[in-house]
Amino acid sequence: MADDGRKCALGYDFKLIKQGAEAKVYKGNYLGRPTIVKERFKKSYRLLDLDNHITKERIKSEARAVLRCKIAGIHTPALYLVDFERRCIYMEDVQNSTTIKDYITQISEEAENEAGTAGSLLMKLYPIAQEIGKVLGKLHANNIIHGDLTSSNMLLVKDEKDTLTIVLIDFGLSHVESSMEDKAVDLYVLQRALMSTHANVDRLFATILDAYMKENKKESHEVLKKFNEVWARGRKRTMVG
Amino acid sequence: MTYKIELDSDYRKNLSVFLIKDVQNAAEIKEMVVKGTLDCCVIKPTLIIHPFQIAVAANKAVISKMQDKMTTKTLHTEILYNLSTSRNITQSLMKFGVGESDKNMLVGVIEESGEDRTDNVLSHFKGIISPIEELPKFSDTALIKKTYKIKDSELAVSTLTDSVVTRIATRDFTSV
């Protein structure tokens, strides 16, 4: 492939794989390991000093959240380097993984070809939904708010024994907060994301929520109450701002 | 047999890590390293789980040096400082550096690409150069877990090496 030889901002070893509004994501090899680099590029419309400051704080909070998750017993990529000057986080490229989004799409297509019912599709996704709920329950029980829960920000790893592991990624919008409000909004964002990307499996979220309640038992009642409130009014608390 | 990897490609440096057993002249080595006549980093193997741990610390040290942001005076002390979770330089160097009575040590050599001075560095050690694969015999897992404050619940979702390097990468702005 001709593109492989073209030098990107990070040198020949890295290839741009994704570009979002906040960051560019590269894939390559670093210190002998398969690595993902997330670069929070400069925003030219911001005052330079302010931009540097904001970026530094966001990189810090993202890296902290990854470590906090590990301590809480949640799978996250290992971090290899945090470089404020380059505005980059270098992290483990999780091997043999697919995003939950791609996995659901793939399973859905397979089910369609087999002319199976929607019920059998849900059955297939049930163990994964349960695992996701469990991970999110643990996340919130430890007061970590992800901030951008979508099926693209969860990786599925299947090992030789077919054990399912969910790895959470992209903590760019995360923060530490114990409020029920933030937890409910976190779940609401996920529900909306699932609804818009996987219209055929709208009942997936119910399973996730079920497993979530079991894992985050202490707060389950309050979070559910708040969730219903949020659901009725939308993500923002007020109509202002 | 040996561990050699390329550090950040911007700076064209390589890191080699050697395991040396039964070193008879630890005091002499220590003095030479402090004086700067022996250009290498000497580390206690008990606190190292995998040479990659040194690679992450050394890479960070090289980048800090190039960005003029080192906390300590030399590249080699910076590596020891990076390995530690403490902000106290003296304590970090004492903890991860070798003592005068130590017999086993890990030696990290940073070279420009194309340079080869490892033989020269290693010739100063009166000990047995051993395959790096033998490192697990010297690593003290319990002590590493205690030093980096890693609980078993975390090791259910991460290897000890991954947990340690994540802490090294984030040491400047996290308090473990």
mmCIF file of C-alpha atoms in Angstrom, chain A residues 74-77 92 94 97-98 100 135 152-157 165-169 171:
data_model
loop_
_atom_site.group_PDB
_atom_site.id
_atom_site.type_symbol
_atom_site.label_atom_id
_atom_site.label_comp_id
_atom_site.label_asym_id
_atom_site.label_seq_id
_atom_site.Cartn_x
_atom_site.Cartn_y
_atom_site.Cartn_z
ATOM 1 C CA ILE A 74 -11.877 -2.501 34.789
ATOM 2 C CA HIS A 75 -9.995 -3.390 31.609
ATOM 3 C CA THR A 76 -8.370 -0.352 29.963
ATOM 4 C CA PRO A 77 -5.366 -0.026 27.628
ATOM 5 C CA GLU A 92 -1.543 -0.201 24.237
ATOM 6 C CA VAL A 94 -5.459 -3.991 22.379
ATOM 7 C CA SER A 97 -10.257 -6.741 19.606
ATOM 8 C CA THR A 98 -13.262 -5.369 17.738
ATOM 9 C CA ILE A 100 -18.799 -3.499 20.204
ATOM 10 C CA VAL A 135 -18.380 -3.161 33.703
ATOM 11 C CA SER A 152 -17.463 2.456 19.530
ATOM 12 C CA ASN A 153 -15.783 3.192 22.840
ATOM 13 C CA MET A 154 -15.999 -0.384 24.064
ATOM 14 C CA LEU A 155 -13.776 -3.105 22.739
ATOM 15 C CA LEU A 156 -14.619 -6.766 22.758
ATOM 16 C CA VAL A 157 -11.784 -9.219 23.180
ATOM 17 C CA THR A 165 -13.690 -9.236 27.892
ATOM 18 C CA ILE A 166 -14.925 -5.673 27.567
ATOM 19 C CA VAL A 167 -12.208 -3.038 27.389
ATOM 20 C CA LEU A 168 -13.265 0.577 27.886
ATOM 21 C CA ILE A 169 -11.485 3.193 25.771
ATOM 22 C CA PHE A 171 -11.807 8.619 28.466
#
